[in-house]
């Protein structure tokens, strides 16, 4: 009898925990769940041209110092810790609480913005398919209606099934993207391919300057995998699993985006790269593939919905970490509160006034974690620890600078002058 209860309790606990596969889903969702595909297309046109592949490579390499610092920081943190534990160990309770609250606020605002974008994508998909007229539900109301069921799933389910749902949504997005790669590549004529590093025609347009300029916002997106440290307490072996999932997420996203960028450079003429034409516009010139047009916004909406689920899990966990243990509400209650706040913001704030992931607060938190490793340098009583300390002295400032670089790029030029 006791053994049966033990087996049932063990199975129930296994359903609530997450593993490397679930964390890999979260990593890919953080990187590719949002409008990263559109961003690649935009900067392909405006900055690097087809050399966006080189920009993606530089951005992926730029995440390595941050991933190394996070791994070293998690080695010294409690097994059940997350981002709050890393900040608390390095900077103390007050600084950790302030940064975490700022991050939770930004995540909630981001979820509201994602809800607005999701409703836009779904409306565009239904209009392209001819299912509903263009004057459907108002955008704010549609945003709230798309957010509420996702928030209910995140609040009522355990993290593992929520991440599995995010996996299903992300599969829709990646599946449509791979289908596009396979079908559209057949219609690319060799005469449409252009040099991978076209000559610069203006400052930061094509050439080496364009490659570097386009790599900065892409770096900001790939650095979003650092938020995976907030899920550390949900895994049985957080240090190893989070590190593997982040590395795998960056690599997988980089390879898929490289393939998409290469395809985009062959779908349109060179002159079209002078303006940020989306991929859907390029497909309109291929009658054989116009049936894909309704699927493209559907794929974008699925990725945005998956990202909302992951961000709600992360925001709820961070909120619970800051909350004092005495009187701390249940995770579901915290999640529902965040969902209601995000729904109100999605209805109240106009479109385009909400941050994108990763925002300035997220990148600031990651920079603080990287610099915090310098405050906890291991005692140099052995060759291995001495090498780690030397590596951290070099990589921690570099990682913090790379985290802040996308933030500086988003500041308007008049404010920097």
Short mmCIF file of C-alpha atoms in Angstrom, two decimals:
data_model
loop_
_atom_site.label_atom_id
_atom_site.label_comp_id
_atom_site.label_asym_id
_atom_site.label_seq_id
_atom_site.Cartn_x
_atom_site.Cartn_y
_atom_site.Cartn_z
CA UNK A 1 0.00 0.00 0.00
CA UNK A 2 2.76 2.37 0.98
CA UNK A 3 4.78 1.36 -2.06
CA UNK A 4 1.83 2.12 -4.36
CA UNK A 5 1.42 5.57 -2.83
CA UNK A 6 5.15 6.18 -3.24
CA UNK A 7 4.98 5.25 -6.92
CA UNK A 8 1.98 7.52 -7.45
CA UNK A 9 3.72 10.39 -5.67
CA UNK A 10 6.87 9.82 -7.74
CA UNK A 11 4.86 9.83 -10.99
CA UNK A 12 3.04 12.99 -9.94
CA UNK A 13 6.32 14.74 -9.13
CA UNK A 14 7.76 13.64 -12.48
CA UNK A 15 4.84 15.25 -14.29
CA UNK A 16 5.60 18.55 -12.56
CA UNK A 17 9.33 18.70 -13.25
CA UNK A 18 10.99 19.71 -16.49
CA UNK A 19 13.99 18.29 -18.26
CA UNK A 20 16.46 19.25 -20.94
CA UNK A 21 13.92 18.72 -23.71
CA UNK A 22 11.44 21.13 -22.08
CA UNK A 23 14.13 23.72 -21.46
CA UNK A 24 15.24 23.44 -25.08
CA UNK A 25 11.66 24.24 -26.10
CA UNK A 26 11.76 27.28 -23.83
CA UNK A 27 15.11 28.37 -25.30
CA UNK A 28 13.88 28.08 -28.89
CA UNK A 29 10.67 29.89 -27.97
CA UNK A 30 12.59 32.77 -26.40
CA UNK A 31 14.69 33.14 -29.53
CA UNK A 32 12.24 32.34 -32.33
CA UNK A 33 8.81 32.80 -30.78
CA UNK A 34 8.58 36.49 -31.59
CA UNK A 35 9.09 38.52 -34.75
CA UNK A 36 12.66 37.40 -35.30
CA UNK A 37 11.81 36.19 -38.82
CA UNK A 38 10.45 39.60 -39.75
CA UNK A 39 13.49 41.26 -38.17
CA UNK A 40 15.81 39.14 -40.28
CA UNK A 41 13.91 40.17 -43.40
CA UNK A 42 13.91 43.83 -42.39
CA UNK A 43 17.64 43.99 -41.73
CA UNK A 44 18.38 41.89 -44.78
CA UNK A 45 16.86 44.71 -46.79
CA UNK A 46 18.05 47.68 -44.79
CA UNK A 47 21.49 46.80 -43.50
CA UNK A 48 23.49 43.76 -44.56
CA UNK A 49 21.76 42.48 -47.69
CA UNK A 50 22.31 38.75 -48.16
CA UNK A 51 25.32 39.01 -45.82
CA UNK A 52 22.78 38.77 -43.00
CA UNK A 53 24.13 35.21 -42.69
CA UNK A 54 27.42 36.69 -41.47
CA UNK A 55 25.51 38.98 -39.10
CA UNK A 56 23.73 35.97 -37.59
CA UNK A 57 27.05 34.19 -37.14
CA UNK A 58 28.56 37.19 -35.35
CA UNK A 59 25.47 37.51 -33.14
CA UNK A 60 25.61 33.84 -32.17
CA UNK A 61 29.31 34.13 -31.32
CA UNK A 62 28.49 37.22 -29.24
CA UNK A 63 26.28 35.14 -26.93
CA UNK A 64 29.15 32.87 -25.88
CA UNK A 65 30.62 35.21 -23.20
CA UNK A 66 27.19 35.61 -21.59
CA UNK A 67 26.49 31.86 -21.65
CA UNK A 68 29.88 31.21 -20.05
CA UNK A 69 29.24 33.75 -17.29
CA UNK A 70 25.78 32.34 -16.61
CA UNK A 71 27.20 28.84 -16.31
CA UNK A 72 29.84 30.01 -13.85
CA UNK A 73 27.24 31.96 -11.86
CA UNK A 74 24.89 28.97 -11.67
CA UNK A 75 27.69 26.79 -10.38
CA UNK A 76 27.76 28.87 -7.20
CA UNK A 77 23.98 29.30 -6.81
CA UNK A 78 21.56 27.05 -4.91
CA UNK A 79 20.10 24.15 -6.87
CA UNK A 80 16.61 25.66 -6.75
CA UNK A 81 17.72 29.17 -7.68
CA UNK A 82 16.98 31.24 -10.73
CA UNK A 83 17.75 34.73 -11.93
CA UNK A 84 16.74 36.21 -8.58
CA UNK A 85 19.10 33.85 -6.75
CA UNK A 86 21.96 34.78 -9.08
CA UNK A 87 21.34 38.49 -8.54
CA UNK A 88 20.92 38.06 -4.78
CA UNK A 89 24.20 36.16 -4.47
CA UNK A 90 26.11 38.82 -6.40
CA UNK A 91 24.48 42.13 -5.47
CA UNK A 92 22.41 41.61 -2.34
CA UNK A 93 18.70 41.46 -1.61
CA UNK A 94 17.72 45.06 -2.39
CA UNK A 95 19.42 45.29 -5.77
CA UNK A 96 18.20 41.80 -6.70
CA UNK A 97 14.61 42.64 -5.75
CA UNK A 98 14.66 45.95 -7.66
CA UNK A 99 16.06 44.38 -10.83
CA UNK A 100 13.69 41.41 -10.63
CA UNK A 101 10.61 43.59 -10.13
CA UNK A 102 11.70 45.73 -13.09
CA UNK A 103 12.09 42.58 -15.18
CA UNK A 104 8.67 41.22 -14.16
CA UNK A 105 7.08 44.55 -15.12
CA UNK A 106 8.79 44.49 -18.50
CA UNK A 107 7.77 40.87 -19.10
CA UNK A 108 4.15 41.76 -18.32
CA UNK A 109 4.28 44.69 -20.74
CA UNK A 110 5.87 42.43 -23.35
CA UNK A 111 3.10 39.85 -22.96
CA UNK A 112 0.55 42.62 -23.58
CA UNK A 113 2.40 43.71 -26.71
CA UNK A 114 2.64 40.11 -27.91
CA UNK A 115 -1.12 39.74 -27.44
CA UNK A 116 -1.68 42.73 -29.72
CA UNK A 117 0.66 41.27 -32.34
CA UNK A 118 -0.93 37.81 -32.04
CA UNK A 119 -4.40 39.18 -32.73
CA UNK A 120 -3.04 41.05 -35.76
CA UNK A 121 -1.46 37.89 -37.13
CA UNK A 122 -4.60 35.82 -36.62
CA UNK A 123 -6.79 38.48 -38.25
CA UNK A 124 -4.40 38.67 -41.21
CA UNK A 125 -4.49 34.87 -41.57
CA UNK A 126 -8.29 34.73 -41.56
CA UNK A 127 -8.57 37.65 -43.99
CA UNK A 128 -6.02 36.09 -46.38
CA UNK A 129 -7.99 32.85 -46.28
CA UNK A 130 -11.25 34.73 -46.90
CA UNK A 131 -12.87 33.43 -43.72
CA UNK A 132 -13.83 36.75 -42.10
CA UNK A 133 -14.15 40.32 -43.42
CA UNK A 134 -11.50 42.91 -42.65
CA UNK A 135 -13.68 44.79 -40.14
CA UNK A 136 -13.73 42.09 -37.46
CA UNK A 137 -13.22 42.54 -33.73
CA UNK A 138 -11.36 45.68 -32.61
CA UNK A 139 -7.67 44.99 -32.10
CA UNK A 140 -7.61 45.71 -28.31
CA UNK A 141 -10.56 43.38 -27.65
CA UNK A 142 -9.10 40.67 -29.89
CA UNK A 143 -5.78 40.97 -28.06
CA UNK A 144 -7.44 40.42 -24.67
CA UNK A 145 -9.46 37.48 -26.00
CA UNK A 146 -6.35 35.75 -27.35
CA UNK A 147 -4.43 36.34 -24.13
CA UNK A 148 -7.01 35.06 -21.64
CA UNK A 149 -7.09 31.37 -22.71
CA UNK A 150 -3.31 31.22 -22.88
CA UNK A 151 -3.07 32.81 -19.45
CA UNK A 152 -5.58 30.33 -18.05
CA UNK A 153 -3.45 27.43 -19.33
CA UNK A 154 -0.30 28.92 -17.80
CA UNK A 155 -2.05 29.50 -14.46
CA UNK A 156 -3.96 26.23 -14.08
CA UNK A 157 -1.46 23.76 -15.55
CA UNK A 158 1.90 22.68 -14.23
CA UNK A 159 4.97 24.03 -16.08
CA UNK A 160 5.61 20.80 -17.95
CA UNK A 161 2.30 20.64 -19.91
CA UNK A 162 2.51 24.40 -20.50
CA UNK A 163 5.91 23.94 -22.13
CA UNK A 164 4.53 21.03 -24.15
CA UNK A 165 1.77 23.32 -25.43
CA UNK A 166 4.42 25.90 -26.31
CA UNK A 167 6.26 23.11 -28.14
CA UNK A 168 3.15 22.35 -30.21
CA UNK A 169 2.71 26.03 -31.10
CA UNK A 170 6.39 26.40 -31.93
CA UNK A 171 6.18 23.29 -34.12
CA UNK A 172 3.47 25.01 -36.16
CA UNK A 173 5.70 28.02 -36.71
CA UNK A 174 8.85 26.08 -37.54
CA UNK A 175 6.92 23.56 -39.65
CA UNK A 176 5.46 26.28 -41.86
CA UNK A 177 8.90 27.91 -42.08
CA UNK A 178 10.54 24.66 -43.18
CA UNK A 179 7.73 24.05 -45.67
CA UNK A 180 8.40 27.49 -47.13
CA UNK A 181 12.11 26.73 -47.40
CA UNK A 182 11.47 23.46 -49.21
CA UNK A 183 8.87 24.79 -51.65
CA UNK A 184 10.21 28.25 -52.39
CA UNK A 185 13.77 27.10 -53.06
CA UNK A 186 12.55 25.36 -56.22
CA UNK A 187 11.43 28.69 -57.71
CA UNK A 188 14.67 30.61 -57.10
CA UNK A 189 16.55 31.19 -60.33
CA UNK A 190 20.32 31.27 -60.13
CA UNK A 191 20.32 34.72 -61.75
CA UNK A 192 18.60 36.16 -58.67
CA UNK A 193 21.45 35.23 -56.33
CA UNK A 194 23.76 38.12 -55.58
CA UNK A 195 27.15 38.44 -53.86
CA UNK A 196 27.05 37.65 -50.15
CA UNK A 197 28.88 40.84 -49.26
CA UNK A 198 27.68 43.56 -51.66
CA UNK A 199 29.56 46.83 -51.81
CA UNK A 200 28.56 49.54 -49.36
CA UNK A 201 26.42 52.26 -50.97
CA UNK A 202 25.96 54.39 -47.84
CA UNK A 203 27.01 54.30 -44.19
CA UNK A 204 25.68 51.11 -42.54
CA UNK A 205 24.09 49.88 -45.77
CA UNK A 206 25.59 46.66 -47.06
CA UNK A 207 29.30 46.00 -46.87
CA UNK A 208 31.13 45.27 -43.64
CA UNK A 209 29.44 48.16 -41.83
CA UNK A 210 26.02 46.77 -42.71
CA UNK A 211 27.02 43.34 -41.41
CA UNK A 212 28.08 44.80 -38.06
CA UNK A 213 25.03 47.07 -37.79
CA UNK A 214 22.62 44.21 -38.50
CA UNK A 215 24.35 41.91 -36.00
CA UNK A 216 23.53 44.18 -33.03
CA UNK A 217 19.71 43.72 -32.95
CA UNK A 218 20.13 40.05 -33.81
CA UNK A 219 22.54 39.78 -30.89
CA UNK A 220 19.86 41.24 -28.63
CA UNK A 221 17.44 38.52 -29.72
CA UNK A 222 19.88 35.65 -29.23
CA UNK A 223 20.88 37.02 -25.82
CA UNK A 224 17.28 36.37 -24.80
CA UNK A 225 18.28 32.75 -24.14
CA UNK A 226 19.91 34.05 -20.96
CA UNK A 227 16.42 34.39 -19.48
CA UNK A 228 16.39 30.61 -19.40
CA UNK A 229 18.27 30.87 -16.11
CA UNK A 230 14.96 31.92 -14.58
CA UNK A 231 13.70 28.36 -15.13
CA UNK A 232 16.62 26.82 -13.27
CA UNK A 233 14.54 25.92 -10.23
CA UNK A 234 12.07 23.95 -12.33
CA UNK A 235 14.69 21.43 -13.49
CA UNK A 236 16.15 18.57 -11.49
CA UNK A 237 19.70 19.36 -12.63
CA UNK A 238 19.45 23.08 -13.42
CA UNK A 239 23.08 23.96 -14.06
CA UNK A 240 23.78 21.38 -16.76
CA UNK A 241 20.32 21.38 -18.32
CA UNK A 242 19.96 25.15 -18.60
CA UNK A 243 23.41 25.45 -20.16
CA UNK A 244 22.73 22.71 -22.71
CA UNK A 245 19.31 24.10 -23.60
CA UNK A 246 20.64 27.63 -24.10
CA UNK A 247 23.50 26.44 -26.30
CA UNK A 248 21.19 24.22 -28.33
CA UNK A 249 18.60 26.96 -28.72
CA UNK A 250 21.12 29.47 -30.04
CA UNK A 251 22.63 26.97 -32.46
CA UNK A 252 19.31 25.68 -33.78
CA UNK A 253 17.85 29.16 -34.25
CA UNK A 254 21.00 30.41 -35.96
CA UNK A 255 21.02 27.56 -38.51
CA UNK A 256 17.34 27.94 -39.39
CA UNK A 257 17.58 31.71 -39.69
CA UNK A 258 20.63 31.37 -41.93
CA UNK A 259 18.67 29.15 -44.25
CA UNK A 260 15.74 31.57 -44.32
CA UNK A 261 18.02 34.55 -44.93
CA UNK A 262 19.72 32.72 -47.79
CA UNK A 263 16.35 31.94 -49.34
CA UNK A 264 15.13 35.51 -48.98
CA UNK A 265 18.15 36.84 -50.80
CA UNK A 266 17.23 34.72 -53.81
CA UNK A 267 13.49 35.34 -53.85
CA UNK A 268 13.75 39.01 -54.78
CA UNK A 269 15.88 41.07 -57.10
CA UNK A 270 18.84 43.01 -55.72
CA UNK A 271 17.06 46.34 -56.15
CA UNK A 272 14.23 45.17 -53.86
CA UNK A 273 16.69 44.88 -50.97
CA UNK A 274 16.85 48.67 -50.81
CA UNK A 275 13.49 48.67 -48.98
CA UNK A 276 12.27 46.48 -46.11
CA UNK A 277 9.96 44.26 -48.16
CA UNK A 278 8.55 41.37 -46.14
CA UNK A 279 8.74 37.83 -47.41
CA UNK A 280 4.99 37.80 -48.12
CA UNK A 281 5.48 40.56 -50.70
CA UNK A 282 8.19 38.56 -52.43
CA UNK A 283 5.91 35.50 -52.54
CA UNK A 284 3.23 37.47 -54.38
CA UNK A 285 5.43 37.30 -57.45
CA UNK A 286 5.29 33.50 -57.36
CA UNK A 287 1.75 32.35 -58.26
CA UNK A 288 2.63 28.76 -57.35
CA UNK A 289 3.20 29.72 -53.71
CA UNK A 290 0.44 32.25 -53.06
CA UNK A 291 -1.51 29.56 -51.17
CA UNK A 292 1.16 29.95 -48.48
CA UNK A 293 0.16 33.56 -47.77
CA UNK A 294 -2.48 32.69 -45.12
CA UNK A 295 -0.05 30.30 -43.44
CA UNK A 296 2.65 32.93 -42.86
CA UNK A 297 0.65 35.07 -40.37
CA UNK A 298 -0.69 31.87 -38.81
CA UNK A 299 2.89 30.77 -38.18
CA UNK A 300 3.73 34.14 -36.67
CA UNK A 301 0.69 34.03 -34.40
CA UNK A 302 1.57 30.53 -33.19
CA UNK A 303 5.11 31.60 -32.32
CA UNK A 304 3.87 34.67 -30.46
CA UNK A 305 1.38 32.56 -28.48
CA UNK A 306 4.16 30.15 -27.47
CA UNK A 307 6.30 33.09 -26.35
CA UNK A 308 3.45 34.42 -24.20
CA UNK A 309 3.20 31.08 -22.39
CA UNK A 310 6.93 30.96 -21.67
CA UNK A 311 7.06 34.58 -20.50
CA UNK A 312 4.09 34.07 -18.17
CA UNK A 313 5.81 31.07 -16.59
CA UNK A 314 9.00 33.08 -16.17
CA UNK A 315 7.27 36.17 -14.79
CA UNK A 316 5.28 34.09 -12.29
CA UNK A 317 8.41 32.31 -11.07
CA UNK A 318 10.35 35.57 -10.68
CA UNK A 319 7.43 37.18 -8.84
CA UNK A 320 7.26 34.27 -6.43
CA UNK A 321 11.01 34.46 -5.81
CA UNK A 322 10.80 38.13 -4.79
CA UNK A 323 7.71 37.58 -2.62
CA UNK A 324 8.50 36.82 1.05
CA UNK A 325 7.86 33.15 1.92
CA UNK A 326 5.29 34.10 4.58
CA UNK A 327 1.97 34.73 2.87
CA UNK A 328 3.27 34.01 -0.65
CA UNK A 329 0.30 33.30 -2.97
CA UNK A 330 0.13 30.23 -5.16
CA UNK A 331 1.78 30.27 -8.58
CA UNK A 332 -1.58 30.10 -10.32
CA UNK A 333 -2.82 33.15 -8.45
CA UNK A 334 0.30 35.12 -9.39
CA UNK A 335 -0.02 34.06 -13.03
CA UNK A 336 -3.69 35.02 -13.24
CA UNK A 337 -2.88 38.43 -11.75
CA UNK A 338 -0.17 38.99 -14.35
CA UNK A 339 -2.55 37.90 -17.13
CA UNK A 340 -5.23 40.34 -16.03
CA UNK A 341 -2.72 43.19 -15.87
CA UNK A 342 -1.40 42.29 -19.32
CA UNK A 343 -4.94 42.10 -20.74
CA UNK A 344 -5.77 45.55 -19.39
CA UNK A 345 -2.56 46.94 -20.85
CA UNK A 346 -3.28 45.32 -24.23
CA UNK A 347 -6.68 47.05 -24.31
CA UNK A 348 -5.58 50.36 -22.86
CA UNK A 349 -2.23 51.10 -24.51
CA UNK A 350 -2.08 51.84 -28.23
CA UNK A 351 -0.28 49.50 -30.56
CA UNK A 352 3.49 49.92 -30.80
CA UNK A 353 3.95 51.41 -27.32
CA UNK A 354 4.90 48.14 -25.63
CA UNK A 355 8.43 46.68 -25.46
CA UNK A 356 9.75 43.75 -27.44
CA UNK A 357 11.74 40.80 -26.16
CA UNK A 358 14.37 41.04 -24.92
CA UNK A 359 13.76 44.52 -23.57
CA UNK A 360 16.14 46.89 -21.85
CA UNK A 361 15.37 45.48 -18.38
CA UNK A 362 16.09 41.90 -19.46
CA UNK A 363 19.41 42.86 -21.02
CA UNK A 364 20.30 44.95 -17.94
CA UNK A 365 19.58 41.97 -15.66
CA UNK A 366 21.77 39.71 -17.79
CA UNK A 367 24.57 42.29 -17.71
CA UNK A 368 24.26 42.50 -13.92
CA UNK A 369 24.51 38.70 -13.61
CA UNK A 370 27.61 38.65 -15.82
CA UNK A 371 29.32 41.42 -13.84
CA UNK A 372 28.26 39.73 -10.60
CA UNK A 373 30.57 36.83 -11.38
CA UNK A 374 33.51 39.17 -10.78
CA UNK A 375 32.30 39.72 -7.20
CA UNK A 376 32.39 35.97 -6.59
CA UNK A 377 35.68 35.01 -8.16
CA UNK A 378 36.90 31.61 -6.98
CA UNK A 379 39.96 31.53 -4.76
CA UNK A 380 42.99 30.93 -6.95
CA UNK A 381 44.25 27.90 -5.03
CA UNK A 382 44.54 25.66 -8.07
CA UNK A 383 45.34 25.79 -11.75
CA UNK A 384 41.71 25.22 -12.81
CA UNK A 385 40.32 27.91 -10.54
CA UNK A 386 43.06 30.30 -11.56
CA UNK A 387 42.17 29.82 -15.24
CA UNK A 388 38.48 30.32 -14.48
CA UNK A 389 39.20 33.53 -12.60
CA UNK A 390 41.33 34.85 -15.47
CA UNK A 391 38.64 33.94 -17.99
CA UNK A 392 35.93 35.68 -15.95
CA UNK A 393 38.01 38.85 -15.60
CA UNK A 394 38.15 38.98 -19.39
CA UNK A 395 34.73 37.67 -20.39
CA UNK A 396 32.46 39.21 -17.73
CA UNK A 397 33.02 42.85 -18.82
CA UNK A 398 32.81 41.78 -22.47
CA UNK A 399 29.53 39.94 -21.85
CA UNK A 400 28.06 42.93 -19.99
CA UNK A 401 29.06 45.27 -22.83
CA UNK A 402 27.50 42.98 -25.42
CA UNK A 403 24.29 42.85 -23.38
CA UNK A 404 24.11 46.64 -23.20
CA UNK A 405 25.01 47.19 -26.87
CA UNK A 406 21.50 46.39 -28.23
CA UNK A 407 20.04 48.71 -25.56
CA UNK A 408 22.23 51.58 -26.71
CA UNK A 409 21.26 50.98 -30.34
CA UNK A 410 17.56 51.38 -29.48
CA UNK A 411 18.14 54.84 -27.97
CA UNK A 412 17.28 57.57 -30.51
CA UNK A 413 20.29 59.34 -31.96
CA UNK A 414 19.27 62.85 -30.69
CA UNK A 415 19.38 61.49 -27.12
CA UNK A 416 22.86 60.08 -27.65
CA UNK A 417 24.20 63.31 -29.16
#
